[in-house]
Coordinates of C-alpha atoms in Angstrom, one line a residue:
M1 CA 122.1 132.7 80.9
P2 CA 125.6 133.8 79.8
L3 CA 125.9 136.4 77.0
T4 CA 127.6 134.3 74.4
V5 CA 127.3 133.6 70.7
A6 CA 126.4 130.0 71.6
H7 CA 123.4 131.2 73.6
L8 CA 122.2 133.5 70.9
H9 CA 122.5 130.7 68.4
A10 CA 120.4 128.5 70.6
T11 CA 117.8 131.2 70.9
L12 CA 117.6 131.5 67.1
K13 CA 117.3 127.8 66.7
S14 CA 114.4 127.9 69.2
R15 CA 112.6 130.8 67.6
L16 CA 113.3 130.0 63.9
P17 CA 113.9 126.2 63.9
Q18 CA 113.1 125.6 60.3
F19 CA 115.5 128.3 59.1
S20 CA 118.8 127.2 60.7
D21 CA 121.5 127.5 58.1
R22 CA 119.1 129.5 55.9
L23 CA 118.7 132.7 58.0
F24 CA 121.4 132.1 60.5
G25 CA 124.4 129.9 61.2
Q26 CA 127.4 129.6 63.6
A27 CA 131.1 129.4 62.8
G28 CA 133.5 128.6 65.6
D29 CA 136.8 129.8 64.2
T30 CA 136.4 133.3 62.7
F31 CA 139.4 135.4 62.2
V32 CA 139.8 139.2 62.1
G33 CA 143.2 140.8 61.5
G34 CA 144.5 144.4 61.7
W35 CA 142.9 147.8 61.4
E36 CA 143.8 148.5 57.8
E37 CA 142.9 145.1 56.3
Y38 CA 139.8 144.3 58.3
L39 CA 138.1 147.4 59.6
F40 CA 136.5 149.6 57.0
D41 CA 134.8 152.8 58.4
T42 CA 134.1 156.0 56.5
P43 CA 135.6 158.4 56.7
H44 CA 138.6 156.2 57.7
G45 CA 141.2 157.7 60.0
W46 CA 139.8 161.3 60.0
W47 CA 138.0 161.5 63.3
T48 CA 140.4 164.1 64.8
T49 CA 140.3 166.3 61.7
S50 CA 138.4 169.6 61.9
N51 CA 135.7 170.4 59.2
R52 CA 137.8 173.1 57.6
E53 CA 140.7 170.6 57.0
F54 CA 138.6 167.8 55.6
P55 CA 139.2 167.0 51.9
D56 CA 136.4 166.5 49.3
R57 CA 138.0 163.3 48.1
G58 CA 140.7 160.8 49.1
H59 CA 139.3 160.3 52.6
S60 CA 137.5 157.0 52.3
S61 CA 139.0 154.9 49.5
Q62 CA 139.9 152.0 51.8
P63 CA 136.6 149.9 51.5
A64 CA 136.6 149.9 47.7
R65 CA 140.3 149.0 47.6
A66 CA 139.7 146.2 50.1
M67 CA 136.9 144.8 47.9
K68 CA 139.3 144.7 44.9
A69 CA 142.1 143.1 46.8
C70 CA 139.9 140.3 48.0
I71 CA 138.1 139.7 44.7
E72 CA 141.2 139.4 42.6
K73 CA 142.5 136.5 44.9
A74 CA 139.4 134.3 44.4
T75 CA 139.8 130.8 43.0
Q76 CA 136.3 129.4 42.7
Y77 CA 133.2 131.4 43.8
I78 CA 132.3 135.0 44.5
D79 CA 129.0 136.3 45.7
I80 CA 128.5 140.1 45.6
V81 CA 125.2 141.3 47.1
T82 CA 124.4 145.0 47.4
M83 CA 121.7 147.6 46.8
D84 CA 121.4 149.5 43.5
E85 CA 124.1 149.9 40.9
P86 CA 127.7 150.5 42.1
T87 CA 129.1 153.8 41.1
G88 CA 132.4 155.6 40.7
D89 CA 135.5 154.1 42.4
F90 CA 133.4 151.4 44.0
R91 CA 132.4 150.1 40.6
K92 CA 135.8 150.6 39.1
D93 CA 137.6 148.7 41.9
V94 CA 135.2 145.8 41.8
E95 CA 135.5 145.6 38.1
D96 CA 139.3 145.8 38.4
G97 CA 139.2 142.8 40.7
L98 CA 137.1 140.9 38.2
I99 CA 139.3 141.9 35.3
A100 CA 142.4 140.6 37.2
L101 CA 140.6 137.3 37.6
A102 CA 139.8 137.2 33.8
V103 CA 143.5 137.8 33.1
S104 CA 144.6 135.1 35.5
G105 CA 142.6 132.5 33.7
R106 CA 141.3 131.0 36.9
P107 CA 137.8 129.4 36.5
V108 CA 135.7 131.6 38.8
T109 CA 132.0 132.0 38.9
V110 CA 130.6 135.3 40.1
R111 CA 127.0 136.0 41.2
F112 CA 126.3 139.7 41.4
L113 CA 122.9 140.6 42.8
L114 CA 121.6 144.2 43.1
G115 CA 118.5 145.1 45.2
R116 CA 116.4 147.7 43.5
Q117 CA 114.4 150.1 45.6
A118 CA 110.8 150.5 44.7
G119 CA 109.9 153.6 42.7
G120 CA 113.1 153.8 40.6
P121 CA 113.6 152.7 37.0
N122 CA 115.0 149.2 36.4
L123 CA 118.8 148.8 36.3
H124 CA 120.6 148.2 33.0
T125 CA 122.2 144.9 33.9
W126 CA 122.9 144.0 30.2
L127 CA 124.7 147.3 29.7
M128 CA 126.7 146.8 32.9
L129 CA 127.9 143.4 31.7
K130 CA 128.7 144.9 28.2
Q131 CA 130.9 147.6 29.8
L132 CA 132.6 145.0 31.9
A133 CA 133.2 142.8 28.9
D134 CA 134.7 145.8 27.0
R135 CA 137.1 146.4 29.8
I136 CA 138.1 142.8 29.9
R137 CA 138.8 142.8 26.2
Q138 CA 141.1 145.8 26.7
A139 CA 143.1 143.9 29.3
K140 CA 143.6 141.1 26.6
P141 CA 143.3 138.0 28.8
R142 CA 144.8 134.9 27.1
A143 CA 141.9 132.6 28.1
S144 CA 139.3 134.1 30.4
Q145 CA 137.3 131.5 32.4
L146 CA 135.2 134.1 34.2
N147 CA 131.4 133.5 34.4
V148 CA 129.4 136.5 35.7
Y149 CA 125.7 136.4 36.5
L150 CA 124.1 139.8 37.3
A151 CA 120.6 140.2 38.6
Q152 CA 118.2 142.9 39.7
F153 CA 116.2 141.8 42.7
R154 CA 112.8 143.1 44.0
W155 CA 109.6 141.5 45.2
E156 CA 106.7 143.6 44.0
S157 CA 107.1 147.1 45.5
A158 CA 107.5 146.2 49.1
S159 CA 110.7 144.1 49.4
W160 CA 114.2 144.5 47.9
N161 CA 117.6 143.4 48.9
H162 CA 119.3 145.8 51.4
A163 CA 122.1 143.4 52.4
K164 CA 125.7 144.3 51.6
L165 CA 128.2 141.4 51.4
I166 CA 131.0 140.0 49.4
A167 CA 131.7 136.3 50.1
I168 CA 134.7 134.6 48.5
D169 CA 135.5 130.9 48.3
G170 CA 133.7 130.1 51.5
G171 CA 136.6 131.7 53.4
V172 CA 136.5 135.5 53.1
L173 CA 133.5 137.7 53.9
I174 CA 133.1 141.5 53.8
T175 CA 129.8 142.9 55.2
G176 CA 128.5 145.9 56.9
G177 CA 126.5 149.1 56.1
H178 CA 128.3 150.4 53.0
N179 CA 126.4 150.7 49.8
M180 CA 128.7 150.9 46.7
W181 CA 127.8 154.6 46.1
D182 CA 130.7 156.8 45.3
G183 CA 128.8 160.1 45.9
H184 CA 127.7 159.1 49.4
Y185 CA 131.0 157.7 50.7
L186 CA 134.0 158.8 48.6
A187 CA 133.2 162.4 47.8
K188 CA 132.2 165.6 49.6
N189 CA 130.5 165.3 53.0
P190 CA 130.8 161.5 53.3
V191 CA 128.3 159.3 55.1
F192 CA 129.6 157.7 58.3
D193 CA 129.5 153.9 58.2
I194 CA 131.3 150.7 59.1
S195 CA 131.9 147.4 57.4
M196 CA 134.4 144.6 58.3
R197 CA 136.2 141.7 56.9
F198 CA 135.8 138.3 58.5
D199 CA 137.8 135.2 57.5
G200 CA 136.8 131.5 58.0
G201 CA 133.7 129.4 57.7
I202 CA 131.5 132.4 58.6
A203 CA 131.8 133.3 54.8
R204 CA 129.7 130.3 54.0
G205 CA 126.8 132.2 55.5
G206 CA 127.2 134.8 52.8
H207 CA 127.0 132.2 50.1
R208 CA 124.1 130.4 51.8
F209 CA 122.1 133.6 52.0
A210 CA 122.9 134.5 48.4
D211 CA 121.6 131.1 47.5
A212 CA 118.2 132.0 48.9
L213 CA 118.2 135.3 46.9
W214 CA 119.2 133.6 43.7
N215 CA 116.6 130.9 44.1
F216 CA 114.1 133.7 44.2
V217 CA 115.6 135.1 41.0
R218 CA 115.4 131.6 39.3
A219 CA 111.7 131.4 40.2
N220 CA 110.8 134.9 39.2
N221 CA 113.1 135.8 36.4
R222 CA 111.4 138.4 34.1
R223 CA 108.0 137.4 35.3
P224 CA 105.2 139.9 35.8
P225 CA 104.1 142.1 37.5
G226 CA 106.6 144.6 36.1
G227 CA 109.5 142.2 35.6
A228 CA 111.3 143.7 38.7
T229 CA 113.5 140.7 39.0
Y230 CA 115.7 139.6 36.1
S231 CA 119.3 138.4 35.3
N232 CA 121.9 138.4 32.6
Y233 CA 124.9 136.2 32.1
L234 CA 128.4 137.0 30.8
N235 CA 130.2 133.9 29.6
P236 CA 134.0 133.3 29.3
D237 CA 133.8 134.3 25.6
L238 CA 132.5 137.7 26.8
K239 CA 129.1 137.2 25.2
I240 CA 125.9 138.1 27.1
D241 CA 123.0 135.8 27.2
E242 CA 119.7 137.5 28.2
S243 CA 117.9 134.2 28.8
A244 CA 120.4 132.2 30.7
P245 CA 119.1 131.1 34.1
P246 CA 121.0 132.1 37.2
P247 CA 123.2 129.3 38.6
R248 CA 121.4 126.9 40.8
S249 CA 122.2 127.1 44.5
E250 CA 123.5 123.5 44.6
S251 CA 126.4 124.7 42.4
F252 CA 127.7 126.5 45.5
E253 CA 127.1 123.9 48.2
A254 CA 130.6 122.4 48.0
V255 CA 132.3 125.6 49.1
A256 CA 136.0 125.6 49.7
A257 CA 137.6 124.8 53.0
D258 CA 138.2 127.7 55.4
A259 CA 140.6 130.2 53.8
S260 CA 141.5 132.0 57.0
P261 CA 145.2 132.5 57.5
A262 CA 147.3 130.7 60.1
A263 CA 147.5 133.6 62.4
D264 CA 147.4 134.5 66.1
A265 CA 144.8 132.3 67.8
S266 CA 143.9 135.3 70.0
N267 CA 142.2 136.9 67.0
R268 CA 139.9 133.9 66.5
F269 CA 136.4 133.7 67.9
P270 CA 132.9 132.2 67.5
A271 CA 130.5 134.1 65.3
L272 CA 127.0 134.0 63.9
W273 CA 125.8 135.1 60.5
V274 CA 122.3 136.5 60.7
A275 CA 119.9 137.4 57.9
S276 CA 116.4 138.8 57.4
P277 CA 114.3 137.3 54.5
G278 CA 112.0 140.3 53.9
W279 CA 109.0 139.3 51.9
G280 CA 108.9 137.0 48.9
V281 CA 112.1 135.0 49.5
Y282 CA 110.3 132.4 51.7
T283 CA 106.6 132.2 51.1
A284 CA 105.6 130.2 54.2
P285 CA 105.3 131.9 56.6
R286 CA 105.0 135.2 54.9
V287 CA 106.0 137.3 57.9
L288 CA 109.3 136.3 59.6
E289 CA 111.2 138.1 62.3
G290 CA 114.8 139.0 61.3
A291 CA 117.5 137.0 63.0
M292 CA 119.5 140.1 64.0
M293 CA 116.7 141.7 65.9
I294 CA 115.9 138.4 67.7
A295 CA 119.6 138.1 68.7
L296 CA 119.8 141.8 69.8
V297 CA 116.7 141.6 72.0
E298 CA 117.9 138.3 73.6
G299 CA 121.4 139.8 74.1
L300 CA 119.9 142.8 75.9
K301 CA 118.2 140.4 78.3
Q302 CA 121.5 138.8 79.2
A303 CA 123.8 141.9 79.1
K304 CA 124.8 143.4 82.5
Q305 CA 127.0 146.4 81.8
S306 CA 126.7 148.3 78.6
C307 CA 124.9 148.6 75.2
K308 CA 126.8 150.8 72.7
M309 CA 125.3 151.4 69.3
S310 CA 126.1 153.4 66.2
L311 CA 122.9 153.6 64.0
Q312 CA 121.3 155.5 61.2
D313 CA 118.1 156.0 63.3
L314 CA 115.8 154.3 65.8
G315 CA 112.5 155.6 64.4
S316 CA 110.7 155.5 61.1
P317 CA 110.6 158.6 58.9
H318 CA 108.5 161.3 60.6
M319 CA 104.9 161.5 59.5
S320 CA 102.5 164.4 59.6
A321 CA 100.0 164.5 62.5
V322 CA 97.1 163.4 60.2
D323 CA 99.1 160.5 58.7
F324 CA 100.5 159.3 62.0
K325 CA 97.0 159.2 63.5
T326 CA 95.5 157.2 60.6
W327 CA 98.4 154.9 59.6
R328 CA 98.6 151.4 61.1
P329 CA 101.2 148.6 60.5
R330 CA 100.0 145.4 58.7
D331 CA 101.9 142.1 58.7
Y332 CA 105.0 143.7 60.1
P333 CA 107.6 141.2 61.5
F334 CA 107.8 143.0 64.9
D335 CA 105.3 144.8 67.0
L336 CA 105.6 148.6 66.6
I337 CA 104.8 151.5 68.8
G338 CA 104.2 155.1 67.8
C339 CA 105.6 158.2 69.4
G340 CA 106.1 161.8 68.2
G341 CA 105.2 161.1 64.6
S342 CA 107.4 158.1 64.1
W343 CA 107.2 154.3 64.7
F344 CA 109.6 152.2 66.7
I345 CA 110.3 148.5 67.2
L346 CA 108.5 147.8 70.5
P347 CA 110.5 144.7 71.7
L348 CA 113.7 146.7 71.2
I349 CA 112.5 149.8 73.1
D350 CA 111.0 147.6 75.9
N351 CA 114.3 145.7 76.3
F352 CA 116.3 148.9 76.4
A353 CA 114.0 149.9 79.3
E354 CA 114.3 146.5 81.0
F355 CA 118.1 146.5 80.6
L356 CA 118.3 149.9 82.4
H357 CA 115.8 148.9 85.1
K358 CA 117.4 145.6 86.2
N359 CA 121.0 146.6 85.9
A360 CA 121.5 149.6 88.2
S361 CA 124.8 150.7 86.8
A362 CA 124.3 149.7 83.2
T363 CA 124.7 152.3 80.4
L364 CA 123.0 152.8 77.0
E365 CA 124.8 154.8 74.4
I366 CA 123.4 155.4 70.9
I367 CA 125.0 157.6 68.2
L368 CA 122.7 158.6 65.4
S369 CA 122.5 160.8 62.3
A370 CA 121.5 164.4 62.6
P371 CA 117.7 164.2 62.6
T372 CA 117.2 166.7 59.7
D373 CA 119.2 168.6 57.0
G374 CA 121.7 165.8 56.5
A375 CA 124.0 166.1 53.5
H376 CA 122.4 162.9 52.1
S377 CA 119.2 162.9 54.2
Y378 CA 119.8 159.8 56.2
G379 CA 118.1 161.2 59.3
H380 CA 114.4 160.5 59.7
G381 CA 113.4 163.7 61.5
V382 CA 113.1 161.9 64.8
K383 CA 114.1 164.2 67.6
L384 CA 116.3 162.7 70.2
Q385 CA 113.9 164.1 72.9
T386 CA 111.2 161.8 71.3
I387 CA 113.4 158.8 71.9
L388 CA 114.1 159.8 75.5
N389 CA 110.4 160.3 76.1
L390 CA 109.5 156.9 74.6
L391 CA 112.2 155.2 76.8
S392 CA 110.7 156.8 79.9
Q393 CA 107.2 155.8 78.9
R394 CA 108.1 152.2 78.5
M395 CA 110.0 152.3 81.9
N396 CA 106.7 153.5 83.5
A397 CA 104.5 151.0 81.5
Q398 CA 106.6 148.0 82.5
F399 CA 108.1 148.9 85.9
Q400 CA 105.9 151.8 87.1
T401 CA 109.0 154.1 87.1
S402 CA 108.1 157.7 88.1
K403 CA 109.0 160.6 85.9
N404 CA 111.6 161.9 88.3
H405 CA 113.3 158.5 88.5
A406 CA 113.1 158.0 84.8
L407 CA 114.7 161.5 84.3
K408 CA 117.5 160.5 86.6
I409 CA 118.2 157.3 84.6
L410 CA 118.1 159.1 81.3
N411 CA 120.5 161.8 82.3
E412 CA 122.9 159.6 84.3
R413 CA 123.0 156.4 82.2
V414 CA 121.5 157.0 78.7
F415 CA 123.7 158.8 76.2
L416 CA 121.9 159.8 72.9
K417 CA 124.2 161.6 70.5
T418 CA 124.5 162.8 67.0
I419 CA 127.6 162.0 65.1
A420 CA 130.5 164.6 64.8
F421 CA 134.2 165.0 64.5
S422 CA 136.6 166.1 67.2
D423 CA 135.6 169.8 66.7
G424 CA 132.1 168.8 68.0
R425 CA 130.3 170.2 65.0
E426 CA 127.2 168.3 63.7
A427 CA 127.5 170.1 60.3
W428 CA 130.1 170.1 57.6
R429 CA 131.7 173.4 56.6
D430 CA 128.9 174.1 54.0
G431 CA 126.3 173.7 56.7
A432 CA 124.9 170.3 55.8
K433 CA 124.5 168.0 58.7
K434 CA 126.4 164.7 59.2
D435 CA 124.8 161.4 58.3
N436 CA 125.3 158.1 60.0
H437 CA 124.4 154.9 58.2
A438 CA 126.1 152.3 60.5
K439 CA 124.3 149.3 61.9
F440 CA 126.8 148.6 64.7
W441 CA 126.2 147.5 68.3
I442 CA 128.2 145.9 71.0
L443 CA 126.9 144.4 74.3
D444 CA 129.1 144.4 77.4
D445 CA 132.1 145.2 75.2
K446 CA 132.0 141.6 73.9
I447 CA 129.1 140.6 71.6
C448 CA 129.3 142.8 68.5
H449 CA 127.2 143.1 65.3
V450 CA 128.2 144.6 62.0
G451 CA 125.8 144.4 59.1
S452 CA 123.0 145.9 57.0
D453 CA 120.0 145.5 59.3
N454 CA 118.7 148.7 60.8
C455 CA 117.1 149.1 64.2
Y456 CA 114.1 151.1 62.9
P457 CA 111.0 149.9 61.0
Y458 CA 110.7 150.4 57.3
V459 CA 107.4 152.3 57.4
K460 CA 106.3 155.5 55.7
R461 CA 103.0 157.3 55.0
I462 CA 102.7 155.5 51.6
G463 CA 103.2 152.0 53.0
Q464 CA 105.7 149.7 54.5
A465 CA 108.5 147.4 53.4
A466 CA 110.5 144.4 54.7
L467 CA 113.9 144.1 53.2
Q468 CA 116.5 141.4 52.8
E469 CA 119.4 141.9 55.3
F470 CA 122.7 140.3 56.4
G471 CA 125.2 140.7 59.2
V472 CA 127.7 139.1 61.5
I473 CA 127.6 138.8 65.3
G474 CA 130.9 138.0 66.8
E475 CA 132.0 137.2 70.3
F476 CA 135.1 139.4 70.1
P477 CA 138.3 138.6 72.0
P478 CA 140.1 141.5 73.6
S479 CA 142.4 142.0 70.7
V480 CA 139.6 142.4 68.1
R481 CA 137.4 144.3 70.5
D482 CA 140.1 146.9 71.2
M483 CA 140.9 147.3 67.4
V484 CA 137.2 148.0 66.6
M485 CA 136.6 150.2 69.6
E486 CA 139.8 152.3 69.3
G487 CA 139.7 152.3 65.5
Y488 CA 136.0 153.3 65.2
Y489 CA 133.5 153.4 68.0
N490 CA 135.4 155.3 70.7
H491 CA 135.9 158.1 68.3
A492 CA 132.2 158.3 67.5
S493 CA 131.4 158.2 71.2
R494 CA 134.0 160.7 72.3
H495 CA 133.0 163.3 69.7
G496 CA 129.3 162.8 69.4
V497 CA 127.0 165.6 70.5
R498 CA 124.8 164.5 73.4
T499 CA 121.1 165.5 74.0
D500 CA 120.0 165.6 77.7
A501 CA 116.5 165.0 78.9
E502 CA 114.3 167.6 80.5
L503 CA 111.3 166.9 82.6
A504 CA 109.2 168.8 80.1
D505 CA 110.3 166.2 77.4
L506 CA 108.5 163.4 79.3
T507 CA 105.0 164.0 78.1
W508 CA 103.1 160.9 79.4

């Protein structure tokens, strides 16, 4: 079968037939423009800078500025979905965009949903809305018609929103890996990450997935146990209603026509939006495979040339020998396999092995966080040698590949790297290692994913989680592919620090 968005869409419809347009959907005329307006990586434009010349601030303001620029142009609807409370310049720029809407007098409804990680205190949504109202009053709008609904979202202690998206008027979508955390992205030792803007009907997927999350809020608003999901409402008179229900999803069904600009047709392409429901959003069935992972595994089956990835990690957080021996996954969406103290998604690892086995010249490149001692601790302690060992094990298990032949494949066609700048240093100038939080992959330099869904399982010694996720898979034309590769991925590839395999690493 050809490696196309249409084929991946057909695969998803076959695997998740009852969730078409709920967890995935196709848009045929998606648009991506230039590097500054549509590609948001952090740190942006600094790949050739040495550590000693890298500033503590001012290096990564582009994503927050882009959010503001898109928000303030809205005419009807905005969905903002992210994890935890926005901070610093992220919060200021988002609020600045909302204040501009209030001043404009346009009747815009905003649904702002914050996933809250288990273990932390509840977010002060009422206070956040009060502070926004105070800033709007200072701007002195003549007649604000802004309606803002703000919610915290979590299902018990095992599922919270991890998606990051802004969908506007059914025509503009920003999505990727960036949380709205100033200290992680805009300050000293920033996290490496990527998000993108997509224009066209693909944005309806962002609204549609937000509908599902808000339906959960409606059904569980302030209910026990723990009241972990709740919402507040800021009306146009700048008063906060603690008991107002979130807007019903049908309020957002009649989304505006495509808002993508009349631009060069060579920058238009078919795309899929893909989501993962986690636990709680859909109660039947309880355990659902995520659409992104289904599409990636199927894409690997069809790819012939290359798989290039920039990821936070491939394995779960490292466990002690005792915990690793006794812990077992329960009701996880995918089969898992353990190796070296961590757990991995078995169908992904097996399809890496199959991709390399059946395509004699194919290459696999994965750029990861430093395993330990990261500035913000994004690495999971998974040694790159562990990943190489597991790949070779699965080659042998599926295709009886010998150790010597597996070693040859690993060292000639597999490139595992940790992220770095042009000086080749894995650490910043204070010694802290560099963190990668991207969830980026591209197959055969054609089918590309940008989103929030990781390629590792959410399992730890104390339990496991299944989170809500969102992303876009595009069938990039050459102009968009070249912009993304030259503006982002090729830098990460060129400067990443590779780990080679040794025969002693293959312990099976």
